GROMACS .gro file of C-alpha atoms in nm:
model
  179
    1MET     CA    1   0.000   0.000   0.000
    2VAL     CA    2   0.122   0.351  -0.082
    3GLU     CA    3   0.134   0.584   0.215
    4ALA     CA    4   0.035   0.948   0.180
    5ALA     CA    5   0.114   1.202   0.448
    6ALA     CA    6  -0.184   1.301   0.661
    7ASP     CA    7  -0.273   1.624   0.485
    8GLU     CA    8  -0.056   1.588   0.175
    9LEU     CA    9  -0.362   1.565  -0.047
   10VAL     CA   10  -0.562   1.854   0.101
   11GLY     CA   11  -0.601   2.122  -0.165
   12GLN     CA   12  -0.507   1.877  -0.444
   13VAL     CA   13  -0.731   1.709  -0.698
   14LEU     CA   14  -0.778   1.343  -0.761
   15VAL     CA   15  -0.823   1.265  -1.128
   16ALA     CA   16  -0.991   0.933  -1.202
   17SER     CA   17  -0.763   0.715  -1.409
   18PRO     CA   18  -0.899   0.597  -1.745
   19GLN     CA   19  -0.934   0.246  -1.600
   20MET     CA   20  -1.147   0.357  -1.302
   21SER     CA   21  -1.387   0.068  -1.252
   22ASP     CA   22  -1.636   0.240  -1.019
   23PRO     CA   23  -1.898   0.406  -1.245
   24ARG     CA   24  -1.976   0.664  -0.972
   25PHE     CA   25  -1.625   0.803  -1.014
   26ALA     CA   26  -1.535   0.732  -1.377
   27GLY     CA   27  -1.424   1.055  -1.544
   28THR     CA   28  -1.434   1.258  -1.223
   29VAL     CA   29  -1.211   1.523  -1.076
   30ILE     CA   30  -1.233   1.547  -0.696
   31TYR     CA   31  -1.102   1.833  -0.483
   32ILE     CA   32  -0.970   1.699  -0.152
   33VAL     CA   33  -1.086   1.909   0.144
   34ALA     CA   34  -0.980   1.677   0.430
   35HIS     CA   35  -0.730   1.392   0.466
   36ASP     CA   36  -0.593   1.244   0.785
   37ARG     CA   37  -0.553   0.909   0.959
   38ASN     CA   38  -0.934   0.885   0.989
   39GLY     CA   39  -0.991   0.901   0.614
   40ALA     CA   40  -1.050   1.159   0.345
   41MET     CA   41  -1.324   1.380   0.208
   42GLY     CA   42  -1.356   1.554  -0.126
   43LEU     CA   43  -1.601   1.722  -0.360
   44VAL     CA   44  -1.656   1.617  -0.722
   45LEU     CA   45  -1.576   1.921  -0.933
   46ASN     CA   46  -1.715   1.815  -1.269
   47ARG     CA   47  -2.068   1.689  -1.209
   48SER     CA   48  -2.371   1.908  -1.180
   49PHE     CA   49  -2.730   1.852  -1.079
   50GLY     CA   50  -2.825   2.140  -1.307
   51GLU     CA   51  -2.902   2.508  -1.307
   52GLY     CA   52  -3.172   2.694  -1.129
   53SER     CA   53  -3.276   3.016  -0.968
   54LEU     CA   54  -3.041   3.131  -0.692
   55LYS     CA   55  -3.342   3.277  -0.514
   56GLU     CA   56  -3.527   2.942  -0.520
   57LEU     CA   57  -3.218   2.754  -0.406
   58LEU     CA   58  -3.175   2.986  -0.109
   59ARG     CA   59  -3.545   2.951  -0.024
   60GLY     CA   60  -3.493   2.573  -0.032
   61PHE     CA   61  -3.230   2.619   0.239
   62GLY     CA   62  -3.478   2.817   0.449
   63ILE     CA   63  -3.368   3.171   0.361
   64GLU     CA   64  -3.693   3.359   0.307
   65ASN     CA   65  -3.723   3.645   0.058
   66PRO     CA   66  -3.358   3.653  -0.046
   67PRO     CA   67  -3.275   3.962  -0.251
   68ALA     CA   68  -3.024   3.759  -0.458
   69ASP     CA   69  -3.102   3.708  -0.824
   70GLY     CA   70  -2.945   3.508  -1.100
   71ILE     CA   71  -2.886   3.151  -1.198
   72ILE     CA   72  -2.672   2.909  -1.000
   73GLN     CA   73  -2.541   2.565  -1.084
   74LEU     CA   74  -2.601   2.314  -0.805
   75GLN     CA   75  -2.310   2.070  -0.798
   76TYR     CA   76  -2.304   1.698  -0.720
   77GLY     CA   77  -2.040   1.666  -0.448
   78GLY     CA   78  -2.040   1.288  -0.432
   79PRO     CA   79  -2.244   0.984  -0.336
   80VAL     CA   80  -2.222   1.028   0.043
   81ASP     CA   81  -2.497   1.211   0.237
   82GLY     CA   82  -2.669   1.402  -0.042
   83SER     CA   83  -2.856   1.611   0.214
   84ARG     CA   84  -2.535   1.782   0.337
   85GLY     CA   85  -2.441   2.105   0.168
   86PHE     CA   86  -2.104   2.269   0.116
   87VAL     CA   87  -1.984   2.583  -0.056
   88LEU     CA   88  -1.639   2.596  -0.215
   89HIS     CA   89  -1.555   2.960  -0.264
   90SER     CA   90  -1.295   3.230  -0.299
   91PRO     CA   91  -1.138   3.341   0.031
   92ASP     CA   92  -1.301   3.686   0.016
   93PHE     CA   93  -1.567   3.552   0.256
   94SER     CA   94  -1.504   3.411   0.601
   95GLY     CA   95  -1.765   3.292   0.846
   96ALA     CA   96  -1.788   3.068   1.150
   97GLY     CA   97  -1.796   2.752   0.936
   98THR     CA   98  -1.523   2.859   0.690
   99ARG     CA   99  -1.173   2.723   0.650
  100LEU     CA  100  -0.906   2.793   0.393
  101ILE     CA  101  -0.826   2.476   0.197
  102GLY     CA  102  -0.576   2.566  -0.074
  103LYS     CA  103  -0.459   2.834  -0.317
  104GLY     CA  104  -0.750   3.074  -0.347
  105VAL     CA  105  -1.008   2.822  -0.221
  106ALA     CA  106  -1.208   2.812   0.101
  107LEU     CA  107  -1.483   2.578   0.222
  108SER     CA  108  -1.792   2.678   0.418
  109SER     CA  109  -2.056   2.445   0.551
  110GLY     CA  110  -2.274   2.677   0.758
  111PHE     CA  111  -2.578   2.882   0.672
  112ASP     CA  112  -2.380   3.204   0.721
  113VAL     CA  113  -2.228   3.175   0.372
  114LEU     CA  114  -2.575   3.122   0.220
  115ARG     CA  115  -2.710   3.425   0.407
  116ALA     CA  116  -2.413   3.629   0.281
  117ILE     CA  117  -2.480   3.512  -0.076
  118ALA     CA  118  -2.848   3.600  -0.033
  119SER     CA  119  -2.761   3.952   0.082
  120GLY     CA  120  -2.510   4.008  -0.198
  121LYS     CA  121  -2.214   3.998   0.045
  122GLY     CA  122  -2.100   3.645  -0.027
  123PRO     CA  123  -1.785   3.528  -0.199
  124GLN     CA  124  -1.726   3.640  -0.557
  125GLN     CA  125  -1.652   3.286  -0.675
  126ARG     CA  126  -1.859   3.001  -0.538
  127ARG     CA  127  -1.989   2.656  -0.606
  128ILE     CA  128  -2.268   2.501  -0.401
  129TYR     CA  129  -2.252   2.124  -0.350
  130LEU     CA  130  -2.480   1.857  -0.215
  131GLY     CA  131  -2.312   1.538  -0.094
  132TYR     CA  132  -1.946   1.449  -0.086
  133ALA     CA  133  -1.697   1.175  -0.166
  134GLY     CA  134  -1.562   1.001   0.142
  135TRP     CA  135  -1.303   0.737   0.223
  136GLY     CA  136  -1.244   0.547   0.545
  137PRO     CA  137  -0.902   0.505   0.708
  138GLY     CA  138  -0.652   0.377   0.450
  139GLN     CA  139  -0.914   0.339   0.176
  140LEU     CA  140  -0.795   0.628  -0.040
  141GLU     CA  141  -0.433   0.522   0.000
  142GLU     CA  142  -0.530   0.175  -0.121
  143GLU     CA  143  -0.707   0.321  -0.426
  144LEU     CA  144  -0.404   0.537  -0.501
  145GLY     CA  145  -0.185   0.228  -0.474
  146ARG     CA  146  -0.403   0.053  -0.735
  147ASP     CA  147  -0.363   0.356  -0.963
  148ASP     CA  148  -0.738   0.428  -0.958
  149TRP     CA  149  -0.647   0.796  -0.914
  150MET     CA  150  -0.381   1.036  -1.031
  151THR     CA  151  -0.307   1.350  -0.833
  152ALA     CA  152  -0.267   1.704  -0.959
  153PRO     CA  153  -0.218   2.044  -0.803
  154ALA     CA  154  -0.527   2.258  -0.775
  155ASP     CA  155  -0.594   2.627  -0.752
  156SER     CA  156  -0.897   2.848  -0.795
  157ALA     CA  157  -0.875   2.822  -1.177
  158VAL     CA  158  -0.927   2.444  -1.155
  159VAL     CA  159  -1.187   2.453  -0.877
  160PHE     CA  160  -1.400   2.720  -1.041
  161ASP     CA  161  -1.352   2.609  -1.403
  162GLU     CA  162  -1.679   2.672  -1.584
  163ASP     CA  163  -1.627   2.402  -1.846
  164LEU     CA  164  -1.727   2.089  -1.654
  165ALA     CA  165  -1.736   1.881  -1.974
  166THR     CA  166  -1.362   1.918  -2.036
  167LEU     CA  167  -1.235   1.947  -1.677
  168TRP     CA  168  -1.142   1.578  -1.649
  169GLU     CA  169  -0.933   1.591  -1.965
  170THR     CA  170  -0.774   1.921  -1.864
  171ALA     CA  171  -0.692   1.793  -1.513
  172ARG     CA  172  -0.564   1.464  -1.655
  173LYS     CA  173  -0.309   1.651  -1.865
  174GLY     CA  174  -0.182   1.823  -1.551
  175ALA     CA  175  -0.187   1.512  -1.334
  176GLY     CA  176   0.145   1.380  -1.222
  177ARG     CA  177   0.206   1.043  -1.079
  178SER     CA  178  -0.013   0.837  -0.853
  179LEU     CA  179   0.102   0.875  -0.494
   0.00000   0.00000   0.00000
């Protein structure tokens, strides 16, 4: 088994190898937001549930009469706990549930970021996710050892890339070796 340092992967992307056998992850790019001896957690960057009204989305999260307008893309974060929401965003917003993950990328999981978005004071760049990808202790390291994943550096340009259809191919070109 290949060993990865506890937080070596945080702020990196996993790029599914072409031979990925799990159909839930074939062709995916996953941004790692947590990795330690207890396991790992990431968000799928290149799958979307679809577009909709930002106002309706915020109402769905219990924010009544939000002044926010526009269209938002609701992202599929992964197959685990589809009722949990996360916002990957630029670091120009910080709330109680916010932590800086990597170059130009922060993660918020509280309602404060949604309220800020609703009031027009939220982060300039943002992606709203439902669900996440999760691995138990040693599971991700085992998958890396089987070459199911390649790793690549990530920054805000990768995380907030608008072209989800080509993100896997783009990330694959920048992927180095499997850890």
